[in-house]
Coordinates of C-alpha atoms (C1' of nucleotides) in Angstrom, one line a residue:
Chain A
M1 CA -32.8 -25.4 34.8
P2 CA -30.1 -25.0 32.2
Q3 CA -30.9 -26.8 29.0
R4 CA -27.6 -28.0 27.8
P5 CA -26.3 -27.2 25.4
A6 CA -28.0 -24.1 24.3
K7 CA -30.5 -25.0 21.6
K8 CA -29.1 -22.9 18.8
C9 CA -25.6 -24.1 19.4
L10 CA -26.5 -27.7 19.1
H11 CA -25.7 -28.0 15.4
C12 CA -23.1 -25.3 15.2
S13 CA -19.7 -26.4 14.2
M14 CA -18.1 -23.9 16.6
H15 CA -19.6 -25.8 19.5
R16 CA -19.3 -29.3 18.1
K17 CA -15.7 -29.3 17.1
T18 CA -13.0 -29.5 19.8
G19 CA -10.4 -26.9 19.1
N20 CA -13.0 -24.3 18.7
F21 CA -13.7 -21.7 21.3
C22 CA -17.3 -22.6 22.1
S23 CA -16.6 -26.2 22.8
H24 CA -14.6 -25.2 25.8
L25 CA -17.4 -23.5 27.6
S26 CA -19.4 -24.7 30.6
D27 CA -23.1 -25.2 30.2
A28 CA -23.8 -22.0 32.1
E29 CA -21.3 -20.0 30.0
L30 CA -22.6 -21.4 26.7
E31 CA -26.2 -20.7 27.8
N32 CA -25.4 -17.1 28.7
L33 CA -23.3 -16.5 25.6
S34 CA -25.9 -18.1 23.4
N35 CA -28.7 -16.0 24.8
K36 CA -26.9 -12.7 24.3
S37 CA -25.5 -13.5 20.8
R38 CA -27.0 -13.3 17.4
T39 CA -26.6 -15.9 14.6
A40 CA -27.0 -14.9 11.0
T41 CA -26.5 -16.4 7.6
L42 CA -24.8 -14.3 4.9
K43 CA -25.1 -14.8 1.1
R44 CA -22.2 -14.4 -1.2
G45 CA -21.4 -10.7 -1.5
E46 CA -23.0 -9.6 1.7
A47 CA -21.0 -7.6 4.1
L48 CA -20.6 -7.3 7.9
H49 CA -21.4 -3.6 8.1
S50 CA -19.1 -1.4 10.1
A51 CA -22.1 0.0 12.0
D52 CA -22.9 -3.5 13.2
L53 CA -19.3 -4.1 14.0
L54 CA -19.3 -1.3 16.5
T55 CA -21.9 -3.0 18.6
W56 CA -21.0 -6.5 17.7
P57 CA -17.2 -6.4 17.2
V58 CA -16.6 -10.1 17.8
V59 CA -17.9 -12.5 15.2
A60 CA -17.4 -16.3 15.1
I61 CA -17.6 -18.2 11.9
S62 CA -19.3 -21.5 11.9
S63 CA -19.2 -22.2 8.2
G64 CA -18.3 -20.5 4.9
V65 CA -15.6 -18.0 4.0
I66 CA -15.4 -14.3 4.9
S67 CA -12.9 -12.0 3.3
M68 CA -11.3 -8.9 4.5
Q69 CA -11.3 -6.6 1.4
H70 CA -9.4 -3.4 0.7
L71 CA -10.4 -1.1 -2.0
L72 CA -8.1 1.4 -3.8
E73 CA -9.1 4.7 -5.3
D74 CA -9.3 3.5 -8.8
G75 CA -11.2 0.3 -8.1
R76 CA -8.4 -2.2 -7.6
K77 CA -9.5 -4.6 -5.0
T78 CA -7.5 -6.9 -2.7
I79 CA -8.4 -9.6 -0.3
A80 CA -6.1 -9.3 2.7
A81 CA -7.3 -12.4 4.5
F82 CA -9.7 -15.2 4.5
F83 CA -11.6 -16.2 7.7
M84 CA -13.0 -19.7 7.8
A85 CA -14.9 -22.0 10.1
G86 CA -13.6 -21.8 13.6
D87 CA -12.0 -18.4 13.2
I88 CA -12.9 -15.5 15.5
I89 CA -12.9 -12.0 14.0
D90 CA -12.1 -9.7 16.8
M91 CA -12.6 -6.0 15.8
R92 CA -12.6 -4.6 19.3
G93 CA -10.5 -1.5 19.6
I94 CA -9.9 -1.4 15.8
S95 CA -10.5 2.2 15.0
S96 CA -13.2 2.8 12.5
R97 CA -10.5 4.0 10.2
N98 CA -10.3 2.2 6.9
R99 CA -9.6 -1.3 8.0
G100 CA -11.1 -3.0 5.0
H101 CA -14.6 -4.5 4.6
L102 CA -15.6 -7.9 5.8
I103 CA -17.5 -9.6 2.9
A104 CA -18.8 -13.1 2.6
L105 CA -17.5 -15.1 -0.4
N106 CA -20.0 -18.0 0.2
K107 CA -23.1 -18.8 2.0
T108 CA -21.7 -18.2 5.5
D109 CA -23.0 -18.9 9.0
I110 CA -21.8 -16.5 11.6
C111 CA -22.5 -15.8 15.2
R112 CA -22.1 -12.3 16.5
L113 CA -20.9 -12.9 20.0
S114 CA -22.0 -10.6 22.8
P115 CA -18.9 -8.5 23.6
T116 CA -19.6 -8.5 27.3
A117 CA -20.3 -12.2 27.6
F118 CA -17.2 -12.9 25.4
E119 CA -15.0 -10.7 27.5
Q120 CA -16.2 -12.2 30.7
I121 CA -15.6 -15.7 29.5
S122 CA -12.1 -14.8 28.2
E123 CA -11.3 -13.4 31.6
T124 CA -12.5 -16.3 33.7
N125 CA -12.3 -19.4 31.6
L126 CA -8.6 -20.0 31.1
D127 CA -9.2 -22.9 28.7
A128 CA -11.4 -20.8 26.4
Q129 CA -8.9 -17.9 26.8
R130 CA -6.1 -20.1 25.5
V131 CA -8.2 -21.1 22.5
I132 CA -9.1 -17.6 21.5
W133 CA -5.5 -16.5 22.0
S134 CA -4.2 -19.3 19.9
N135 CA -6.6 -18.6 17.1
L136 CA -5.5 -14.9 17.1
R137 CA -1.9 -15.9 17.0
T138 CA -2.5 -18.3 14.2
Q139 CA -4.3 -15.6 12.2
N140 CA -1.4 -13.3 12.9
Y141 CA 1.3 -15.7 11.7
R142 CA -0.8 -16.8 8.7
A143 CA -1.1 -13.1 7.7
M144 CA 2.7 -12.8 8.0
D145 CA 3.3 -15.9 5.9
H146 CA 1.0 -14.5 3.4
S147 CA 2.9 -11.3 3.2
A148 CA 6.0 -13.2 2.6
D149 CA 4.4 -15.1 -0.2
L150 CA 3.1 -11.9 -1.8
A151 CA 6.3 -10.0 -1.5
K152 CA 8.8 -12.1 -3.5
K153 CA 7.1 -15.2 -4.9
Q154 CA 6.2 -15.5 -8.6
A155 CA 2.7 -16.3 -9.7
L156 CA 3.2 -20.1 -9.9
E157 CA 4.9 -20.2 -6.5
K158 CA 2.1 -18.2 -4.9
L159 CA -0.5 -20.5 -6.2
A160 CA 1.4 -23.6 -5.0
S161 CA 1.6 -22.0 -1.5
F162 CA -2.1 -21.3 -1.7
I163 CA -2.9 -24.9 -2.4
F164 CA -1.0 -25.9 0.7
E165 CA -2.7 -23.2 2.7
C166 CA -6.1 -24.6 1.7
R167 CA -5.0 -28.1 2.5
G168 CA -3.8 -27.1 5.9
R169 CA -7.0 -25.2 6.7
Q170 CA -9.7 -27.5 5.4
V171 CA -11.8 -29.0 8.1
V172 CA -12.6 -32.4 6.7
D173 CA -9.7 -33.8 4.7
I174 CA -11.0 -36.6 2.7
C175 CA -7.5 -37.6 1.9
K176 CA -4.1 -35.9 2.1
N177 CA -3.9 -35.3 -1.6
S178 CA -7.4 -33.8 -2.0
V179 CA -7.8 -30.1 -1.7
I180 CA -10.9 -28.1 -2.0
I181 CA -10.5 -24.5 -3.2
P182 CA -13.3 -22.8 -1.2
V183 CA -13.4 -19.6 -3.2
R184 CA -13.9 -18.5 -6.8
R185 CA -10.9 -17.9 -9.1
I186 CA -11.6 -14.2 -8.9
D187 CA -11.4 -14.1 -5.1
L188 CA -8.3 -16.3 -5.3
A189 CA -6.7 -13.9 -7.7
E190 CA -7.4 -10.9 -5.4
Y191 CA -6.0 -12.8 -2.4
L192 CA -2.8 -13.7 -4.2
G193 CA -2.4 -10.3 -5.8
M194 CA -2.7 -11.5 -9.4
Q195 CA -5.1 -11.5 -12.3
P196 CA -7.8 -14.2 -12.8
E197 CA -6.2 -14.9 -16.2
T198 CA -2.8 -15.5 -14.6
V199 CA -4.4 -17.9 -12.0
S200 CA -6.0 -19.8 -14.8
R201 CA -2.7 -20.1 -16.7
C202 CA -0.8 -21.2 -13.7
F203 CA -3.3 -23.9 -12.8
K204 CA -3.2 -25.1 -16.4
D205 CA 0.6 -25.2 -16.2
M206 CA 0.6 -27.3 -13.1
E207 CA -2.0 -29.6 -14.7
T208 CA -0.1 -30.2 -17.9
R209 CA 3.1 -30.8 -15.9
G210 CA 1.3 -33.5 -14.1
I211 CA 1.6 -32.0 -10.7
I212 CA -2.1 -31.6 -10.0
E213 CA -5.3 -32.9 -11.4
F214 CA -8.8 -31.2 -11.4
K215 CA -11.6 -33.4 -10.2
S216 CA -13.9 -30.4 -10.6
I217 CA -13.3 -26.7 -10.8
S218 CA -12.9 -26.4 -7.0
H219 CA -11.5 -29.9 -6.2
I220 CA -7.8 -30.5 -6.8
K221 CA -5.9 -33.7 -6.4
I222 CA -2.2 -33.2 -5.8
L223 CA -0.3 -35.8 -7.8
S224 CA 3.2 -34.9 -6.7
I225 CA 3.4 -33.2 -3.3
P226 CA 7.2 -32.9 -3.3
T227 CA 7.2 -31.1 -6.6
L228 CA 4.4 -28.8 -5.5
R229 CA 6.3 -28.2 -2.2
R230 CA 9.5 -27.3 -4.1
I231 CA 7.6 -24.9 -6.3
A232 CA 6.0 -23.3 -3.3
N233 CA 9.5 -22.9 -1.7
G234 CA 10.8 -21.1 -4.7
D235 CA 12.9 -23.8 -6.1
K236 CA 13.5 -23.1 -9.8
N237 CA 14.7 -26.5 -10.8
T238 CA 11.3 -28.3 -10.9
Q239 CA 10.8 -28.2 -14.7
N240 CA 12.6 -31.4 -15.3
M241 CA 11.6 -33.4 -12.3
R242 CA 9.2 -35.6 -14.2
P243 CA 11.6 -37.7 -16.4
S244 CA 13.5 -38.8 -13.3
C245 CA 16.8 -37.4 -14.6
K246 CA 17.4 -33.9 -13.7
V247 CA 18.7 -31.9 -16.7
L248 CA 21.0 -29.1 -15.7
S249 CA 20.0 -25.8 -17.1
Y250 CA 23.3 -24.0 -17.1
G251 CA 25.4 -23.5 -20.0
Chain B
M1 CA 10.6 -5.8 50.9
P2 CA 9.8 -5.2 47.3
Q3 CA 12.2 -2.7 45.7
R4 CA 10.0 -0.9 43.2
P5 CA 10.3 -1.0 40.4
A6 CA 12.6 -3.8 39.6
K7 CA 16.1 -2.4 39.0
K8 CA 16.7 -3.6 35.5
C9 CA 13.3 -2.4 34.4
L10 CA 13.9 1.2 35.6
H11 CA 15.2 2.5 32.3
C12 CA 13.4 0.1 30.0
S13 CA 11.0 1.7 27.6
M14 CA 8.6 -1.2 28.0
H15 CA 8.1 -0.3 31.6
R16 CA 8.3 3.5 31.4
K17 CA 5.9 4.1 28.6
T18 CA 2.2 3.7 29.3
G19 CA 0.5 1.6 26.7
N20 CA 3.1 -1.0 27.0
F21 CA 2.6 -4.3 28.8
C22 CA 5.1 -3.9 31.6
S23 CA 3.8 -0.5 32.7
H24 CA 0.5 -2.1 33.8
L25 CA 2.1 -4.5 36.3
S26 CA 2.0 -4.3 40.1
D27 CA 5.3 -4.0 41.8
A28 CA 5.2 -7.6 42.9
E29 CA 4.3 -8.8 39.4
L30 CA 7.1 -6.7 37.9
E31 CA 9.6 -7.9 40.5
N32 CA 8.7 -11.5 39.8
L33 CA 8.7 -11.2 36.0
S34 CA 11.9 -9.2 36.1
N35 CA 13.7 -11.9 38.2
K36 CA 12.7 -14.7 35.9
S37 CA 13.3 -12.9 32.6
R38 CA 16.5 -12.2 30.6
T39 CA 17.4 -9.0 28.9
A40 CA 19.8 -9.0 25.9
T41 CA 21.1 -6.7 23.3
L42 CA 21.4 -7.8 19.7
K43 CA 23.6 -6.3 17.0
R44 CA 22.4 -5.8 13.4
G45 CA 22.2 -9.2 11.8
E46 CA 22.0 -11.2 15.0
A47 CA 19.1 -13.7 15.2
L48 CA 16.8 -15.0 17.9
H49 CA 17.7 -18.6 17.5
S50 CA 14.8 -21.1 17.3
A51 CA 16.4 -23.2 20.0
D52 CA 16.2 -20.2 22.4
L53 CA 12.6 -19.5 21.3
L54 CA 11.5 -23.0 22.4
T55 CA 12.4 -22.1 26.0
W56 CA 11.8 -18.4 25.7
P57 CA 9.0 -18.0 23.3
V58 CA 7.8 -14.6 24.5
V59 CA 10.1 -11.7 23.7
A60 CA 9.4 -8.0 24.4
I61 CA 11.2 -5.4 22.4
S62 CA 12.4 -2.3 24.2
S63 CA 14.2 -0.6 21.4
G64 CA 15.4 -1.3 17.9
V65 CA 13.8 -3.3 15.1
I66 CA 13.5 -7.0 14.7
S67 CA 12.4 -8.5 11.4
M68 CA 10.7 -11.8 10.6
Q69 CA 12.5 -13.1 7.6
H70 CA 11.6 -15.8 5.1
L71 CA 14.1 -17.4 2.8
L72 CA 13.3 -19.1 -0.5
E73 CA 15.3 -22.0 -2.0
D74 CA 17.1 -19.8 -4.4
G75 CA 18.1 -17.1 -2.0
R76 CA 15.3 -14.7 -2.4
K77 CA 14.6 -13.1 1.0
T78 CA 11.5 -11.5 2.3
I79 CA 10.8 -9.5 5.5
A80 CA 7.3 -10.5 6.5
A81 CA 7.0 -8.1 9.5
F82 CA 8.8 -5.5 11.6
F83 CA 8.7 -5.7 15.3
M84 CA 9.5 -2.4 17.1
A85 CA 9.6 -1.0 20.6
G86 CA 6.6 -2.1 22.6
D87 CA 5.8 -5.1 20.5
I88 CA 5.6 -8.5 22.1
I89 CA 6.6 -11.4 19.9
D90 CA 4.7 -14.4 21.1
M91 CA 5.9 -17.7 19.5
R92 CA 4.1 -20.0 22.0
G93 CA 2.5 -22.9 20.2
I94 CA 4.0 -21.9 16.9
S95 CA 5.2 -25.2 15.6
S96 CA 8.9 -25.3 14.9
R97 CA 8.0 -25.6 11.3
N98 CA 9.5 -23.0 9.1
R99 CA 8.0 -19.8 10.5
G100 CA 10.7 -17.5 9.4
H101 CA 13.7 -16.2 11.3
L102 CA 13.7 -13.4 13.7
I103 CA 16.6 -11.2 12.9
A104 CA 17.7 -7.8 14.4
L105 CA 18.0 -5.0 11.8
N106 CA 19.6 -2.6 14.3
K107 CA 21.1 -2.6 17.7
T108 CA 18.1 -3.9 19.6
D109 CA 17.3 -4.3 23.2
I110 CA 15.1 -7.2 24.0
C111 CA 13.7 -8.9 27.1
R112 CA 13.0 -12.7 27.0
L113 CA 10.0 -12.9 29.3
S114 CA 9.6 -15.9 31.5
P115 CA 6.7 -17.9 29.9
T116 CA 5.3 -19.0 33.2
A117 CA 5.4 -15.5 34.8
F118 CA 4.0 -14.0 31.6
E119 CA 1.2 -16.6 31.4
Q120 CA 0.4 -16.1 35.1
I121 CA 0.2 -12.3 34.7
S122 CA -2.0 -12.6 31.6
E123 CA -4.4 -14.8 33.5
T124 CA -4.7 -12.7 36.6
N125 CA -4.0 -9.1 35.6
L126 CA -6.9 -8.0 33.4
D127 CA -5.3 -4.7 32.6
A128 CA -2.1 -6.3 31.4
Q129 CA -4.1 -8.9 29.5
R130 CA -5.9 -6.3 27.6
V131 CA -2.7 -4.6 26.6
I132 CA -1.1 -7.9 25.4
W133 CA -4.3 -8.7 23.5
S134 CA -4.5 -5.4 21.9
N135 CA -0.8 -5.5 20.8
L136 CA -1.4 -8.9 19.2
R137 CA -4.5 -7.6 17.5
T138 CA -2.7 -4.6 16.2
Q139 CA 0.1 -6.9 14.8
N140 CA -2.5 -9.0 13.2
Y141 CA -4.3 -6.1 11.4
R142 CA -1.0 -4.5 10.5
A143 CA 0.0 -7.8 8.8
M144 CA -3.3 -7.9 6.9
D145 CA -2.9 -4.3 5.8
H146 CA 0.6 -5.0 4.7
S147 CA -0.7 -8.0 2.7
A148 CA -3.2 -5.7 1.0
D149 CA -0.4 -3.3 0.2
L150 CA 1.8 -6.0 -1.3
A151 CA -1.0 -7.6 -3.3
K152 CA -2.1 -4.9 -5.6
K153 CA -0.2 -1.7 -5.1
Q154 CA 2.5 -0.4 -7.4
A155 CA 6.0 0.4 -6.2
L156 CA 5.4 4.1 -5.6
E157 CA 2.1 3.4 -3.8
K158 CA 3.7 0.8 -1.5
L159 CA 6.5 3.2 -0.6
A160 CA 4.0 5.9 0.2
S161 CA 2.0 3.5 2.4
F162 CA 5.2 2.5 4.1
I163 CA 6.1 6.1 5.0
F164 CA 2.7 6.4 6.7
E165 CA 3.2 3.2 8.5
C166 CA 6.5 4.5 9.9
R167 CA 4.9 7.7 10.9
G168 CA 2.1 5.9 12.7
R169 CA 4.6 3.6 14.5
Q170 CA 7.3 6.0 15.5
V171 CA 7.5 6.5 19.3
V172 CA 8.7 10.1 19.4
D173 CA 7.1 12.2 16.7
I174 CA 9.1 15.4 16.6
C175 CA 6.6 16.8 14.3
K176 CA 3.7 15.4 12.2
N177 CA 5.7 15.8 9.0
S178 CA 8.9 14.2 10.1
V179 CA 9.3 10.5 9.6
I180 CA 12.3 8.4 10.5
I181 CA 12.9 5.4 8.3
P182 CA 14.3 3.0 10.9
V183 CA 15.8 0.5 8.5
R184 CA 18.2 0.3 5.6
R185 CA 17.0 0.6 2.0
I186 CA 17.7 -3.1 1.5
D187 CA 15.5 -4.1 4.4
L188 CA 12.8 -1.8 3.3
A189 CA 12.9 -3.3 -0.2
E190 CA 12.6 -6.8 1.2
Y191 CA 9.7 -5.7 3.3
L192 CA 7.9 -4.2 0.4
G193 CA 8.7 -6.9 -2.0
M194 CA 10.7 -4.8 -4.3
Q195 CA 14.3 -4.2 -5.4
P196 CA 16.6 -1.6 -3.6
E197 CA 17.0 0.0 -7.0
T198 CA 13.3 0.5 -7.3
V199 CA 13.1 1.9 -3.8
S200 CA 15.7 4.4 -4.7
R201 CA 14.0 5.4 -7.9
C202 CA 10.6 5.9 -6.2
F203 CA 12.1 8.0 -3.4
K204 CA 13.8 10.1 -6.0
D205 CA 10.5 10.5 -7.9
M206 CA 8.7 11.7 -4.8
E207 CA 11.5 14.1 -4.0
T208 CA 11.6 15.6 -7.5
R209 CA 7.8 16.0 -7.5
G210 CA 8.2 17.9 -4.3
I211 CA 6.2 15.6 -2.1
I212 CA 8.9 14.7 0.3
E213 CA 12.3 16.1 1.3
F214 CA 15.3 14.2 2.6
K215 CA 16.8 15.7 5.8
S216 CA 19.2 12.8 5.8
I217 CA 19.2 9.3 4.4
S218 CA 16.8 8.1 7.1
H219 CA 15.0 11.3 7.9
I220 CA 12.1 12.3 5.7
K221 CA 10.0 15.5 5.8
I222 CA 6.6 15.1 4.1
L223 CA 5.9 18.3 2.2
S224 CA 2.4 17.4 1.0
I225 CA 0.6 14.9 3.2
P226 CA -2.6 14.9 1.0
T227 CA -0.7 14.0 -2.1
L228 CA 1.3 11.3 -0.4
R229 CA -2.0 10.0 1.1
R230 CA -3.6 9.9 -2.3
I231 CA -0.7 8.0 -3.8
A232 CA -0.8 5.5 -1.0
N233 CA -4.5 5.0 -1.6
G234 CA -3.9 4.2 -5.3
D235 CA -5.1 7.4 -6.8
K236 CA -3.6 7.8 -10.3
N237 CA -4.3 11.5 -10.7
T238 CA -1.6 12.9 -8.5
Q239 CA 0.8 13.9 -11.3
N240 CA -0.6 17.3 -11.8
M241 CA -1.5 18.3 -8.3
R242 CA 1.4 20.7 -7.9
P243 CA 0.3 23.6 -10.1
S244 CA -3.0 24.0 -8.2
C245 CA -5.0 23.4 -11.3
K246 CA -5.8 19.8 -12.0
V247 CA -5.2 19.0 -15.6
L248 CA -7.5 16.3 -16.8
S249 CA -5.6 13.4 -18.4
Y250 CA -8.4 12.0 -20.5
G251 CA -8.7 12.3 -24.3
Chain C
dC1 C1' -33.2 -23.2 -23.9
dG2 C1' -31.7 -18.5 -23.2
dG3 C1' -29.1 -15.4 -20.4
dC4 C1' -25.5 -14.1 -17.6
dA5 C1' -21.5 -14.6 -14.7
dA6 C1' -17.3 -17.1 -14.3
dG7 C1' -13.5 -18.9 -16.4
dT8 C1' -10.1 -19.6 -20.3
dT9 C1' -7.2 -18.5 -24.2
dG10 C1' -4.4 -15.4 -27.2
dA11 C1' -1.6 -11.3 -28.5
dG12 C1' 0.8 -7.2 -27.2
dC13 C1' 2.9 -4.2 -23.9
dC14 C1' 4.9 -2.0 -19.8
dA15 C1' 6.3 -1.7 -14.7
dG16 C1' 9.7 -3.1 -12.4
dG17 C1' 13.3 -6.8 -12.1
dT18 C1' 18.2 -7.6 -13.5
dC19 C1' 22.9 -6.6 -14.2
dA20 C1' 26.8 -3.6 -14.2
dA21 C1' 29.0 0.5 -13.3
dC22 C1' 29.5 4.3 -10.4
dT23 C1' 29.1 7.4 -6.1
dC24 C1' 28.9 8.1 -1.3
dC25 C1' 30.3 7.6 3.4
dG26 C1' 32.0 5.9 7.8
dG27 C1' 35.7 3.3 9.7
dT28 C1' 40.7 2.0 9.9
dG29 C1' 45.5 2.2 9.7
dG30 C1' 49.8 4.2 8.2
Chain D
dC1 C1' 45.7 14.0 8.0
dC2 C1' 44.9 11.4 4.1
dA3 C1' 44.6 7.0 1.5
dC4 C1' 42.2 3.0 1.4
dC5 C1' 38.5 -0.2 1.9
dG6 C1' 33.9 -2.2 1.9
dG7 C1' 29.2 -2.0 2.3
dA8 C1' 25.2 0.8 1.1
dG9 C1' 22.9 3.4 -2.1
dT10 C1' 22.2 5.3 -6.8
dT11 C1' 21.9 5.5 -11.8
dG12 C1' 21.5 3.7 -16.5
dA13 C1' 20.3 0.2 -20.1
dC14 C1' 18.1 -3.7 -21.1
dC15 C1' 14.7 -7.6 -20.6
dT16 C1' 10.8 -10.3 -19.1
dG17 C1' 6.7 -12.0 -16.1
dG18 C1' 2.5 -11.0 -15.7
dC19 C1' -1.0 -7.3 -16.6
dT20 C1' -4.4 -5.7 -20.1
dC21 C1' -7.8 -6.0 -23.4
dA22 C1' -10.7 -8.6 -26.2
dA23 C1' -12.8 -12.8 -27.9
dC24 C1' -14.4 -17.0 -26.8
dT25 C1' -16.1 -21.2 -23.9
dT26 C1' -18.3 -23.2 -20.0
dG27 C1' -21.5 -23.9 -16.5
dC28 C1' -25.3 -22.5 -13.6
dC29 C1' -30.1 -21.0 -12.8
dG30 C1' -34.6 -19.9 -13.9

DNA sequence: CGGCAAGTTGAGCCAGGTCAACTCCGGTGG
DNA sequence: CCACCGGAGTTGACCTGGCTCAACTTGCCG
């Protein structure tokens, strides 16, 4: 007698939201996967230990933010990627070589998926397979976009891009102009390859130029999407967009 | 009567080299895929047009280097990723939104795989599925590593990392110390988010410090792998490693 | 209400970007 | 065979965006 859906999945966002892997499983598959998997809640700063990742290399995130962090010899730290609700971290076959540490930036609910059950589902359930695949592809192209941002953009431009990235990723969008920054300034700085001080200055700059408005420290309202877009795209002529006439800066 | 293997695949590195997707196909699968696919050779600078990518979103690379390039408003250009022999570029489901352009950096042999044949194989041939998957995962983690490099490393450190990346990716390694840089300085600079001038200066620095040696403009011999590794890892105390005694730089 | 972490502001400085001149090298044509 | 050409790479001199360090403010939690 299959109780459907598996009890512990009932309130999990991974199962509830279409577009996520778990919502494409049959009752039997979900039951099986659920029984063999382990949920957990991480506090800010807690890590997914590499020892655990060897036995549980596939982790689904149901809420919160997990970062992939790299550490340099002298203490410089970088966040290479954010994983958020719906993402599947798949460390199968990633050699134990220094791949960075997975560290929660928030209170985060995760589900360590049984590798065998996961593999079996991905082999037999084409629907689920496509979702997993698509998630991985998205992660991949997101990482490449991020590389492009880091490589040549200036601080202000990176921050503008980041606001759009957050907007695109947030699960509930209250409104097209409202963006929640789900991480601390420090984490943001490490993700964008800049200093917290610089992040602060850039936000301030956008605010005084009337492009964004802070509802709270982590809640932004975008006042001029076009201007922000142009900044993100590296357009240098956005200084004078406010007073409707565009002053040429040559000469 | 299946002629095995498909004629045009006979000399293709994708089919010949184990570890690549095509080498895991049955004769029938290869025959079918081969018939429905289109090979092509690109010259330096030629692009995979987005129109083509709509109908042929899956491209396998058999030799050469393809870059994913992003362009900013004011002409700044970035290379977000390199794709090399064995890589599969999978643009299925990537919205036509500005995802960057795929441009050859060399004479490059590609094979546009029939999406239907590719999909069918990936659903039925578990062996092949695993290879595709693993390739995508590798691309993903490579992109994240690259992000980490770009975010916080200094020019010299990025270059050192890049040398190791090339070493890790090169197909034929003549010798553990020999590394071929498969792209021009300009492309390298765009990939690492720096200026060609800076690339030049950093190479020079490594050379004068006796860490690497240039056999030709694109052929490096690493003279001290440990030093190069330490630079890549962000260790600041590599200046004085040569004269066997390590001079402390404090005080 | 104190204590601490996070965030902000200000002042000074340097790694690496920018610009311009020069060298190197492979290809082409007389 | 050499002169010429153009793109790639290198070198030097200068300049600036953002890093650094230090002081200060804010906000959260017990």
